[in-house]
GROMACS .gro file of C-alpha atoms in nm:
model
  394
    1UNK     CA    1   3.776  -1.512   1.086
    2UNK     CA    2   3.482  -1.392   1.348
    3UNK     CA    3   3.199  -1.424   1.061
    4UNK     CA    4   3.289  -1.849   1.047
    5UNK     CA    5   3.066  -2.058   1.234
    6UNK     CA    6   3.244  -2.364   1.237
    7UNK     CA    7   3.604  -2.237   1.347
    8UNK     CA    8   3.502  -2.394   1.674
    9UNK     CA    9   3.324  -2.698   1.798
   10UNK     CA   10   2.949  -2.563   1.952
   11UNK     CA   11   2.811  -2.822   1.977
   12UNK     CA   12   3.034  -2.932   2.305
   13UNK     CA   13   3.155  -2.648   2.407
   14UNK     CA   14   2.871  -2.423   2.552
   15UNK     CA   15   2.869  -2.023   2.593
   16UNK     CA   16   2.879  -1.903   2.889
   17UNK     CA   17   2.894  -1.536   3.100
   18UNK     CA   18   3.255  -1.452   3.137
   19UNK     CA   19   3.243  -1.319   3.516
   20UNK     CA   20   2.977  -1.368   3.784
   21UNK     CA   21   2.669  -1.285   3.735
   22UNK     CA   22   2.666  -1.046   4.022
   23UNK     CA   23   2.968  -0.879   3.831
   24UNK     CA   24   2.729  -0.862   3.486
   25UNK     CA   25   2.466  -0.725   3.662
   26UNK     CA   26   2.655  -0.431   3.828
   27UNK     CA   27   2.779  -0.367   3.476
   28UNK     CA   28   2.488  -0.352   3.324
   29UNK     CA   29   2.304  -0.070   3.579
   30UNK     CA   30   1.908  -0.014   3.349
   31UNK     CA   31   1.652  -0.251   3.511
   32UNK     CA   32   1.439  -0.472   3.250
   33UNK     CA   33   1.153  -0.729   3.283
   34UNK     CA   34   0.945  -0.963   3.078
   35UNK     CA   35   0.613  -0.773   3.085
   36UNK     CA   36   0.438  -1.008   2.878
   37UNK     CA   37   0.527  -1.320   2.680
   38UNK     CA   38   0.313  -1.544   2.417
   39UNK     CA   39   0.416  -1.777   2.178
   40UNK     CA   40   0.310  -1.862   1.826
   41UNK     CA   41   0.328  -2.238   1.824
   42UNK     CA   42   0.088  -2.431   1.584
   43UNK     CA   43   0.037  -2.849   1.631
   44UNK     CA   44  -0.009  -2.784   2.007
   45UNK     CA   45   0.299  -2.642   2.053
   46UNK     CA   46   0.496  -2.922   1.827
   47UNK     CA   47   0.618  -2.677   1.601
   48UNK     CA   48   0.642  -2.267   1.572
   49UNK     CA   49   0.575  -2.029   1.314
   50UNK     CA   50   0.907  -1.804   1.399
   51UNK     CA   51   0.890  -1.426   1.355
   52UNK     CA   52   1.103  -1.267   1.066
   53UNK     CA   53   0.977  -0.868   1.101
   54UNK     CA   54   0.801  -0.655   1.373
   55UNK     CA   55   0.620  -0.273   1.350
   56UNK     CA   56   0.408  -0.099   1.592
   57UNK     CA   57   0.204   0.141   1.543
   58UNK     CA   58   0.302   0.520   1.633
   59UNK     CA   59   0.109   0.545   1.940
   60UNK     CA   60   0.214   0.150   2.037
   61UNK     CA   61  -0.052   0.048   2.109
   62UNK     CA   62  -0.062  -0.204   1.847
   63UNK     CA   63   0.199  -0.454   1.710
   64UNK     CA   64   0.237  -0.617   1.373
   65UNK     CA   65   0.465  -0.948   1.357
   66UNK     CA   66   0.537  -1.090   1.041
   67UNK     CA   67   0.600  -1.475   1.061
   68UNK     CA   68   0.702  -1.761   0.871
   69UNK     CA   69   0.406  -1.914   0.801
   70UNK     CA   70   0.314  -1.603   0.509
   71UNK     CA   71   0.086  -1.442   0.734
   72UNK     CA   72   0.130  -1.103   0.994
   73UNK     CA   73  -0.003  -1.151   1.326
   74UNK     CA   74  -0.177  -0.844   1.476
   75UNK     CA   75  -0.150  -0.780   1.883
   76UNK     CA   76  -0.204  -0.520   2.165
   77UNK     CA   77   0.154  -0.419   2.267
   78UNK     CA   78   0.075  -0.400   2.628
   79UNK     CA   79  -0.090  -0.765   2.714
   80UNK     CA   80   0.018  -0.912   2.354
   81UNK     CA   81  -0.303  -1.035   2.299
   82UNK     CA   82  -0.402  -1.173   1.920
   83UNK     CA   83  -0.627  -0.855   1.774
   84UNK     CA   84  -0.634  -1.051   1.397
   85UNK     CA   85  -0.416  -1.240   1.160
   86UNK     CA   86  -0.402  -1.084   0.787
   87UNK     CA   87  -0.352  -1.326   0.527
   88UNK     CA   88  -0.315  -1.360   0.191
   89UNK     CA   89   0.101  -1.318   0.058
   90UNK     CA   90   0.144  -1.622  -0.123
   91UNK     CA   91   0.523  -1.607  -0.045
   92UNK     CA   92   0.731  -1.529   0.231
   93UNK     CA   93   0.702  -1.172   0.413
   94UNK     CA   94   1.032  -0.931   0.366
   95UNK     CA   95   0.851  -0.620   0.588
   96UNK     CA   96   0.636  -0.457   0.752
   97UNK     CA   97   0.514  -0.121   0.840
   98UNK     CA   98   0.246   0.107   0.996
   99UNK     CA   99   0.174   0.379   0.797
  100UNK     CA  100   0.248   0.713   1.053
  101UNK     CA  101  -0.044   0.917   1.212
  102UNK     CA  102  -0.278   0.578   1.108
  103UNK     CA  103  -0.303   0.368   1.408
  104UNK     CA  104  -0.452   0.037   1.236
  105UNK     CA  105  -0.309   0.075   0.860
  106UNK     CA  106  -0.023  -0.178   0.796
  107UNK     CA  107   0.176  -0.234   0.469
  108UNK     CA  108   0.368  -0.527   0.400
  109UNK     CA  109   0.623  -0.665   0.119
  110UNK     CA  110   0.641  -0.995   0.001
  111UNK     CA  111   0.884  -1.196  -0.264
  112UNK     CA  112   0.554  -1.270  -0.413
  113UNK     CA  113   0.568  -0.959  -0.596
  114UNK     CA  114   0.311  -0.729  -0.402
  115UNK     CA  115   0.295  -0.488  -0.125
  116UNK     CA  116   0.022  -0.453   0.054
  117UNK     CA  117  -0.197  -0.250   0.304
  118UNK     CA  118  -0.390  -0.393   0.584
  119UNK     CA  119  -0.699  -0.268   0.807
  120UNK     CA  120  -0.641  -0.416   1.101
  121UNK     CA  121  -0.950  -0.384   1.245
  122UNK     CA  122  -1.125  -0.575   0.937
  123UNK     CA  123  -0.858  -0.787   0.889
  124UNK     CA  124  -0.885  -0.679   0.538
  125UNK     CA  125  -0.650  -0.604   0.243
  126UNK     CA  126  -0.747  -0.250   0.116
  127UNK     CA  127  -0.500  -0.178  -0.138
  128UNK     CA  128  -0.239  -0.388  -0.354
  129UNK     CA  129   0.065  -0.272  -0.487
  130UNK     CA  130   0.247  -0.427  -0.782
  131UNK     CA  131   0.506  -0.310  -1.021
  132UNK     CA  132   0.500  -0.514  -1.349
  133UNK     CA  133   0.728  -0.282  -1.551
  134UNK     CA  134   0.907  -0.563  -1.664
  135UNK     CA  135   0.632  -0.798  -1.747
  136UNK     CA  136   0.586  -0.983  -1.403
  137UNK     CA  137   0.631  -0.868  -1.001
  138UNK     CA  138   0.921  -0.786  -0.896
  139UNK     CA  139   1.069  -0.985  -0.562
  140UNK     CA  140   1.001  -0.715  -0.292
  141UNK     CA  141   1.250  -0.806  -0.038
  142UNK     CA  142   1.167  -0.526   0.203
  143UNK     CA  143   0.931  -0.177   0.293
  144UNK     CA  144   0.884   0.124   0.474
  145UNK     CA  145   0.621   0.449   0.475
  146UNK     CA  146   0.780   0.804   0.469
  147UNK     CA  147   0.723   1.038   0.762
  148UNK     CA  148   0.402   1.235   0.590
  149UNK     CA  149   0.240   0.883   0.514
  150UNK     CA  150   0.201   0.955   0.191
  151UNK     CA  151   0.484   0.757   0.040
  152UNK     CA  152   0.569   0.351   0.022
  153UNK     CA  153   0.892   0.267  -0.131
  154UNK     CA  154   1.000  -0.149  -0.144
  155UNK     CA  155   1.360  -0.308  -0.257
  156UNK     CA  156   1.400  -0.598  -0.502
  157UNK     CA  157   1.569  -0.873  -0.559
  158UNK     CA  158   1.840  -0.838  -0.883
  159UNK     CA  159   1.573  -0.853  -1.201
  160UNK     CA  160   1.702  -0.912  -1.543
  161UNK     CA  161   2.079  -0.765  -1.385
  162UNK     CA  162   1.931  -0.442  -1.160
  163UNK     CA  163   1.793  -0.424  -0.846
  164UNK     CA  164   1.499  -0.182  -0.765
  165UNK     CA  165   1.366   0.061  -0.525
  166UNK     CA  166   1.062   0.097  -0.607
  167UNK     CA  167   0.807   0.409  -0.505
  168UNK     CA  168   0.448   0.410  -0.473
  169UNK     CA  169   0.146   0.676  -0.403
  170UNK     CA  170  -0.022   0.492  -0.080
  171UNK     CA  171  -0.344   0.559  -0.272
  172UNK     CA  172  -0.225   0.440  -0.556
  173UNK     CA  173  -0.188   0.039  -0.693
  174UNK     CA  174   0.074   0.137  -1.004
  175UNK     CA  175   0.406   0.244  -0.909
  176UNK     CA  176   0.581   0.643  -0.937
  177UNK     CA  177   0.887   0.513  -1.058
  178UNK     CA  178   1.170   0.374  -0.888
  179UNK     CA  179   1.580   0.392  -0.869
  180UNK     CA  180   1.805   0.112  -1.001
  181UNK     CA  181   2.158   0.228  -1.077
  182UNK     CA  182   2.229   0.247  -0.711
  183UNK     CA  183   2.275  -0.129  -0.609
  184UNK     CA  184   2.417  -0.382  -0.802
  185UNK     CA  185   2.297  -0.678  -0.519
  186UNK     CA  186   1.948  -0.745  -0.368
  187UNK     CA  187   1.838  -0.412  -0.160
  188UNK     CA  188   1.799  -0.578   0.190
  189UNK     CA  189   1.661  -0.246   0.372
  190UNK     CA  190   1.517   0.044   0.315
  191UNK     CA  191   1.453   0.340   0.593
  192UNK     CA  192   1.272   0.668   0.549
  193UNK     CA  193   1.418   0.941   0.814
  194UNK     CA  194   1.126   0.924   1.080
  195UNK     CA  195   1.054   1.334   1.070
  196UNK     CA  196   1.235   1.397   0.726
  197UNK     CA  197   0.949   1.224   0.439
  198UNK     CA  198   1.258   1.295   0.160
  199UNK     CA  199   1.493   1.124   0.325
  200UNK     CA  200   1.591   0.783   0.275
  201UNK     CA  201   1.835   0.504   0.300
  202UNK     CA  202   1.893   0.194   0.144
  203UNK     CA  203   2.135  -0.078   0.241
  204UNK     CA  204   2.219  -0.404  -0.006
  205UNK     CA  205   2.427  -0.763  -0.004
  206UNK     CA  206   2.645  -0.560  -0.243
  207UNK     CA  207   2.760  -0.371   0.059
  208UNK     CA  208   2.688  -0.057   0.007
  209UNK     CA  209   2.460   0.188   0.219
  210UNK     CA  210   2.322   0.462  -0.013
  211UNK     CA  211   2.134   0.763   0.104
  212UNK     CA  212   1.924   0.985  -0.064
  213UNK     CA  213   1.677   1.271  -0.118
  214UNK     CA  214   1.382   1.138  -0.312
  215UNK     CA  215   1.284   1.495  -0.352
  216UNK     CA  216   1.501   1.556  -0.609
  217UNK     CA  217   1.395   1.482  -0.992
  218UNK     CA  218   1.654   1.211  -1.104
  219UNK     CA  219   1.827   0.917  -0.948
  220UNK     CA  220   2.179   1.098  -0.970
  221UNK     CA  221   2.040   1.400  -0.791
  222UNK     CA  222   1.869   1.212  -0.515
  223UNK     CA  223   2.170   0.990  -0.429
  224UNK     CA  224   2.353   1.206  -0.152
  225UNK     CA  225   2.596   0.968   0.003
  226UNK     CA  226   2.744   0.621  -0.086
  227UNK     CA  227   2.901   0.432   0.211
  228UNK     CA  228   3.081   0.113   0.172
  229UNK     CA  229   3.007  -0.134   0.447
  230UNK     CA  230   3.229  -0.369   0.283
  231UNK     CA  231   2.992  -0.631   0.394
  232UNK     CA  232   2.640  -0.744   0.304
  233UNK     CA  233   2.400  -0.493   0.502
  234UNK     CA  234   2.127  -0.629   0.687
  235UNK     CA  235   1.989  -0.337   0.872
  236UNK     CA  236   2.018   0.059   0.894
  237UNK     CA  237   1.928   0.318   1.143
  238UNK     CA  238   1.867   0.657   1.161
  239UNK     CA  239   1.992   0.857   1.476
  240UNK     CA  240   2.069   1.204   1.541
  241UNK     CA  241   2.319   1.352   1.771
  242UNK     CA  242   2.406   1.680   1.867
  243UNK     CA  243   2.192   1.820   1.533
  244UNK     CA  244   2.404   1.594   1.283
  245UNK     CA  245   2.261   1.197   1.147
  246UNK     CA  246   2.446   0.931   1.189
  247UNK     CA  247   2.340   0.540   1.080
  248UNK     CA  248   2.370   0.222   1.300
  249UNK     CA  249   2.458  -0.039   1.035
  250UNK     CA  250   2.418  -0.408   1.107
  251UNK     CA  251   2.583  -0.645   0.886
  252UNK     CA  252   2.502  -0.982   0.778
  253UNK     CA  253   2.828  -1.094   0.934
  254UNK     CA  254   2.663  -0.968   1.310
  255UNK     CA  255   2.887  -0.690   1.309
  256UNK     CA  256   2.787  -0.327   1.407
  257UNK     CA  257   2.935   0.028   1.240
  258UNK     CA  258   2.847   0.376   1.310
  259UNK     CA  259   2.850   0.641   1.008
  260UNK     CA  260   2.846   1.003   1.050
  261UNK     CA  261   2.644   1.088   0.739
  262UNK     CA  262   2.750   1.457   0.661
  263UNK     CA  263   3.120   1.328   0.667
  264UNK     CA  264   3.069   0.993   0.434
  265UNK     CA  265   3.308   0.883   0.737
  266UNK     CA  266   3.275   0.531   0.976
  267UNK     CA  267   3.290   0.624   1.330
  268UNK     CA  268   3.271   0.339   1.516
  269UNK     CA  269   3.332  -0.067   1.367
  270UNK     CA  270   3.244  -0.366   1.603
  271UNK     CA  271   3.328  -0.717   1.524
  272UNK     CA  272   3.180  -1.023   1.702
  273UNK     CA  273   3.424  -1.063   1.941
  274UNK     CA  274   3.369  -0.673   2.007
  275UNK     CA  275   3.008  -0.783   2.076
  276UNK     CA  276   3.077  -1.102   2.283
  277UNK     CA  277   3.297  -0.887   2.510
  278UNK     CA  278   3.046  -0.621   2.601
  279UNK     CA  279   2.767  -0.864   2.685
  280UNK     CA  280   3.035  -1.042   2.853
  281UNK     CA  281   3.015  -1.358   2.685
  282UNK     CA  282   3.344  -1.624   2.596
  283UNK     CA  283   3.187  -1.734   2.249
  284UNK     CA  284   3.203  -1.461   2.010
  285UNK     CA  285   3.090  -1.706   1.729
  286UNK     CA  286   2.746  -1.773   1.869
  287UNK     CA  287   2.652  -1.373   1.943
  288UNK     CA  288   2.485  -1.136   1.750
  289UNK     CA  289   2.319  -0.812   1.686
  290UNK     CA  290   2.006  -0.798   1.588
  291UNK     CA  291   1.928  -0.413   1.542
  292UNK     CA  292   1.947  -0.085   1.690
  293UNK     CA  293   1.691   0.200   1.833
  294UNK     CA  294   1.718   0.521   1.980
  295UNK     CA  295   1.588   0.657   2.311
  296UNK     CA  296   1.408   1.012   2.369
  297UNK     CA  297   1.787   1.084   2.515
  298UNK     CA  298   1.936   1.044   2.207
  299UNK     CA  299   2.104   0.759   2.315
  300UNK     CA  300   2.149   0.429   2.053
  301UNK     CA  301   2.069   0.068   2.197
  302UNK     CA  302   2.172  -0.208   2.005
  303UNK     CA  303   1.954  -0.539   2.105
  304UNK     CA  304   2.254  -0.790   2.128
  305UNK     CA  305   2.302  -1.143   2.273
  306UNK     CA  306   2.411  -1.534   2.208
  307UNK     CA  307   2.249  -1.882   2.100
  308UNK     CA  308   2.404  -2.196   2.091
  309UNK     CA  309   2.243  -2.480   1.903
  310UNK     CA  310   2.128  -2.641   2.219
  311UNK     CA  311   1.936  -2.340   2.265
  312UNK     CA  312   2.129  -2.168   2.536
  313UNK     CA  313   2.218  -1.794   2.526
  314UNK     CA  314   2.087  -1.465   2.650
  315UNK     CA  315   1.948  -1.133   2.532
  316UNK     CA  316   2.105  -0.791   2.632
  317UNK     CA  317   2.092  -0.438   2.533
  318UNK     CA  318   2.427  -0.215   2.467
  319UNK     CA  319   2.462   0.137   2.466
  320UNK     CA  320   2.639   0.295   2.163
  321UNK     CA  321   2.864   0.581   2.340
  322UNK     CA  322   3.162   0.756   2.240
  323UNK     CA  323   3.409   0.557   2.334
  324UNK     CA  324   3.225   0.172   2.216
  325UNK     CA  325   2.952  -0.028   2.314
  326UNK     CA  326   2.887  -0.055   2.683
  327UNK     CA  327   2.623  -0.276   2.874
  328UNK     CA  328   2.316  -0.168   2.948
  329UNK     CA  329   2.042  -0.365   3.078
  330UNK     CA  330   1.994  -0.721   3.063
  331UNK     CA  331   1.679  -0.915   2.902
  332UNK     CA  332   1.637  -1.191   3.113
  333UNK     CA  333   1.315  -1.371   3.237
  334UNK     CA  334   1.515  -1.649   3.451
  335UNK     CA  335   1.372  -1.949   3.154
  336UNK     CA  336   1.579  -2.126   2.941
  337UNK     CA  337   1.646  -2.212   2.658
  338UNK     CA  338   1.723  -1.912   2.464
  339UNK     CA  339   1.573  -1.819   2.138
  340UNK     CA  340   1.769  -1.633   1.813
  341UNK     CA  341   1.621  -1.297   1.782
  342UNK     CA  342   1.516  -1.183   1.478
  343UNK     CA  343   1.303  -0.844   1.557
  344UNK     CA  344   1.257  -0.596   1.790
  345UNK     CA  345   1.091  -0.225   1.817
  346UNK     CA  346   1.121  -0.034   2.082
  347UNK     CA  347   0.868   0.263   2.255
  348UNK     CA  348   1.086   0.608   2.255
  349UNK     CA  349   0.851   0.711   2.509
  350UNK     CA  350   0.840   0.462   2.804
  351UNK     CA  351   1.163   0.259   2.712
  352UNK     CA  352   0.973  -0.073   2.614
  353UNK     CA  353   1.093  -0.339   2.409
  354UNK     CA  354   0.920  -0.590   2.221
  355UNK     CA  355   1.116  -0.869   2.092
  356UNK     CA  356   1.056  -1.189   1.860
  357UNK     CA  357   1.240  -1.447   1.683
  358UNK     CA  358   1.272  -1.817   1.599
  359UNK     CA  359   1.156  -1.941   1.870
  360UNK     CA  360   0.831  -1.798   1.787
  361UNK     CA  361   0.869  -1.632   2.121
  362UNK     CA  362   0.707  -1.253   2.179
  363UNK     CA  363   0.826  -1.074   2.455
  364UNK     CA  364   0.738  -0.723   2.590
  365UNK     CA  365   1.033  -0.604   2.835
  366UNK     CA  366   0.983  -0.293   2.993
  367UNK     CA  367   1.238  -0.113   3.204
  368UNK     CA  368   1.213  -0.153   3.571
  369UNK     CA  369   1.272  -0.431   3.838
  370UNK     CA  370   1.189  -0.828   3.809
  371UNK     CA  371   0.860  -0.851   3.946
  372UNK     CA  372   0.839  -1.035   4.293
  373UNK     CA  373   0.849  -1.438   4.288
  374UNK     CA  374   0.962  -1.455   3.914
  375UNK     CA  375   1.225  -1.721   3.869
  376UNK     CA  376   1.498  -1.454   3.790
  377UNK     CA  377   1.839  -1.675   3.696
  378UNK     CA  378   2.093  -1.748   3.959
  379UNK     CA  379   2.445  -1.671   4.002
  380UNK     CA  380   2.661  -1.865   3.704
  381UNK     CA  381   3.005  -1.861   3.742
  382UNK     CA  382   3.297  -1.917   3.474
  383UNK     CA  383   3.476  -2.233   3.483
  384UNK     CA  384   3.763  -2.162   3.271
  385UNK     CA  385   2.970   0.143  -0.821
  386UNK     CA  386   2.808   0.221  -0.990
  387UNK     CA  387   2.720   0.132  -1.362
  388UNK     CA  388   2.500   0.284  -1.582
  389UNK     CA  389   2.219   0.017  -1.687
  390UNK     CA  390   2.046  -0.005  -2.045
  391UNK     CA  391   1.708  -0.106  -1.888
  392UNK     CA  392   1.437   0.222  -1.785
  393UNK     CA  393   1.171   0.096  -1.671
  394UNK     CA  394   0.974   0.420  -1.524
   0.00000   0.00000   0.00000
């Protein structure tokens, strides 16, 4: 099966491009270079503090990583630059956020129990939110702000059977209330519409991708859609296409679907070897997606691309069309080795990219040609349902 890791031997057999790289770049016809790049090692570069999550803010001109180490690291998107560090999660980071129309106000979840909102030009917690309704914080595995700022709702890990999603008043430390006959798994994303502030989707290991209208009263009124991945769900986009939404679901397994929302109906599944083929790779078990964005075209990129455990790969962007995933552009800086991405936001407006990932590795990529002199990589040619639960919290 594509999802199995050890169906092949990685460790001696490396990944390579299938055709010439003169081929791969023809095929892939947008222009991309590494901007900027800074790393996060700590012990004088001995070890890294890898990056989980990454937000800018909605003029980017600021960037938010969260990273391994329990703390966000605050930067200028266009030199990446440290601005602060904000610190005080006591467990690992599961999101974070800017809060729209605020160009230094951050929140962030945590499986310690709390979300929180930053100042980044203090460096400062300024609020704390918990939810205790059940005598002690719940896991908050992941965050987002609605469109109006007004609104933070978090997911949970399962608590006493149920998993939450939780909603809070940004000005407010106790919760509103909170869903939890929607997921039967750990909620593993959650995604306000970026114009609509009542829309929202959620996305669980259970496998289901639930979208609803947090307008409404009740939990049964909100819930709109339910859409069966059949998969554990690790990430969810909104996109919009000739006036109708659609979702960009990646799974846990690295595969990518499309969903017409109005219809309930999949357009579009793509498995690993689907993936591998369009970045024009021969190992489909060591590539990936990592997420998805849209462009002021309308257009969907998936960020896409392959690691082996040497620490050889690459990084590439697919389009989403009509007919499948096609290349792109290619995100290539000519140094080696590779590092897994695990985050990425992109800039509607200029086409940017910033990506980060184990490695500890921060990248800005914007579109246009390798600058002059930079070691850009040679020519490398191929040698061969829902149940009714007794608990109400809210």
């Amino acid at each position: 099966m594509e999802g199995d890791l050890n169906c092949r031997d990685i460790e001696s057999e490396k990944d390579r491009d299938a055709v010439e790289y003169e081929v791969i770049q023809k095929d892939f016809t947008h222009e991309y270079s590494a901007a900027s790049t800074t790393s996060l090692a700590a012990d004088g570069g001995k070890r890294s503090t890898y990056i989980t999550h990454l937000a800018a803010n909605g003029s980017h001109s600021q960037l938010t990583a969260a990273c391994s180490d329990n703390a966000l690291a605050v930067f200028d998107w266009s030199t990446l630059q440290t601005i602060t560090h904000l610190r005080g999660h006591t467990a690992k980071i599961t999101g974070a956020r800017y809060v729209p129309a605020k160009t230094a106000a951050v929140v962030s979840s945590s499986l310690d129990g709390t979300v929180r909102q930053w100042d980044t030009r203090t460096g400062r917690a300024t609020l704390q939110h918990t939810d205790t309704t059940l005598q002690k914080p719940k896991p908050l595995t992941c965050v987002d702000v609605n469109a109006a700022g007004r609104f933070v709702c978090a997911g949970t890990e399962v608590v006493q059977d149920d998993s939450f999603l939780v909603f809070w008043d940004v000005r407010q430390p106790n919760p509103l209330g909170g869903y939890w006959e929607s997921h039967t798994d750990d909620v593993s994303t959650v995604r306000f519409h970026p114009t609509d502030s009542g829309a929202l989707v959620s996305g669980s290991t259970d496998g289901y991708v639930n979208v609803f209208d947090v307008t409404q009263t009740t939990e049964d009124d909100a819930l709109q859609a339910t859409l069966n991945t059949e998969s554990s769900v690790s990430s969810v986009t909104w996109w919009e296409r000739a006036g109708r939404r659609h979702l960009a679901v990646v799974l846990d397994t690295e595969e990518l679907q499309s969903w017409d929302i109005e219809e309930s109906e999949r357009r579009g599944q793509f498995g690993r070897s689907d993936i591998a083929a369009a970045i024009r790779r021969t190992m489909y078990e060591v590539c990936y997606v990592e997420g998805c964005h849209q462009t002021a075209s309308g257009d969907v990129l998936a960020v896409a691309g392959a690691v082996t455990k040497e620490g050889h790969g690459c990084l590439r962007l697919l389009r989403l069309g009509d007919s499948g995933l096609e290349p792109h552009a290619l995100l290539d800086d000519g140094e080696d080795p590779a590092q897994l991405v695990r985050a990425s936001v992109y800039c509607p407006a200029t086409g940017a990219l910033v990506t980060g990932g184990e490695g500890g590795v921060l990248t800005l990529w914007k579109p246009g040609a390798q600058p002059s002199g930079s070691n850009r990589r040679q020519s490398k040619a191929v040698h061969h349902r829902r149940s009714r639960h007794k608990q109400k919290p809210y």
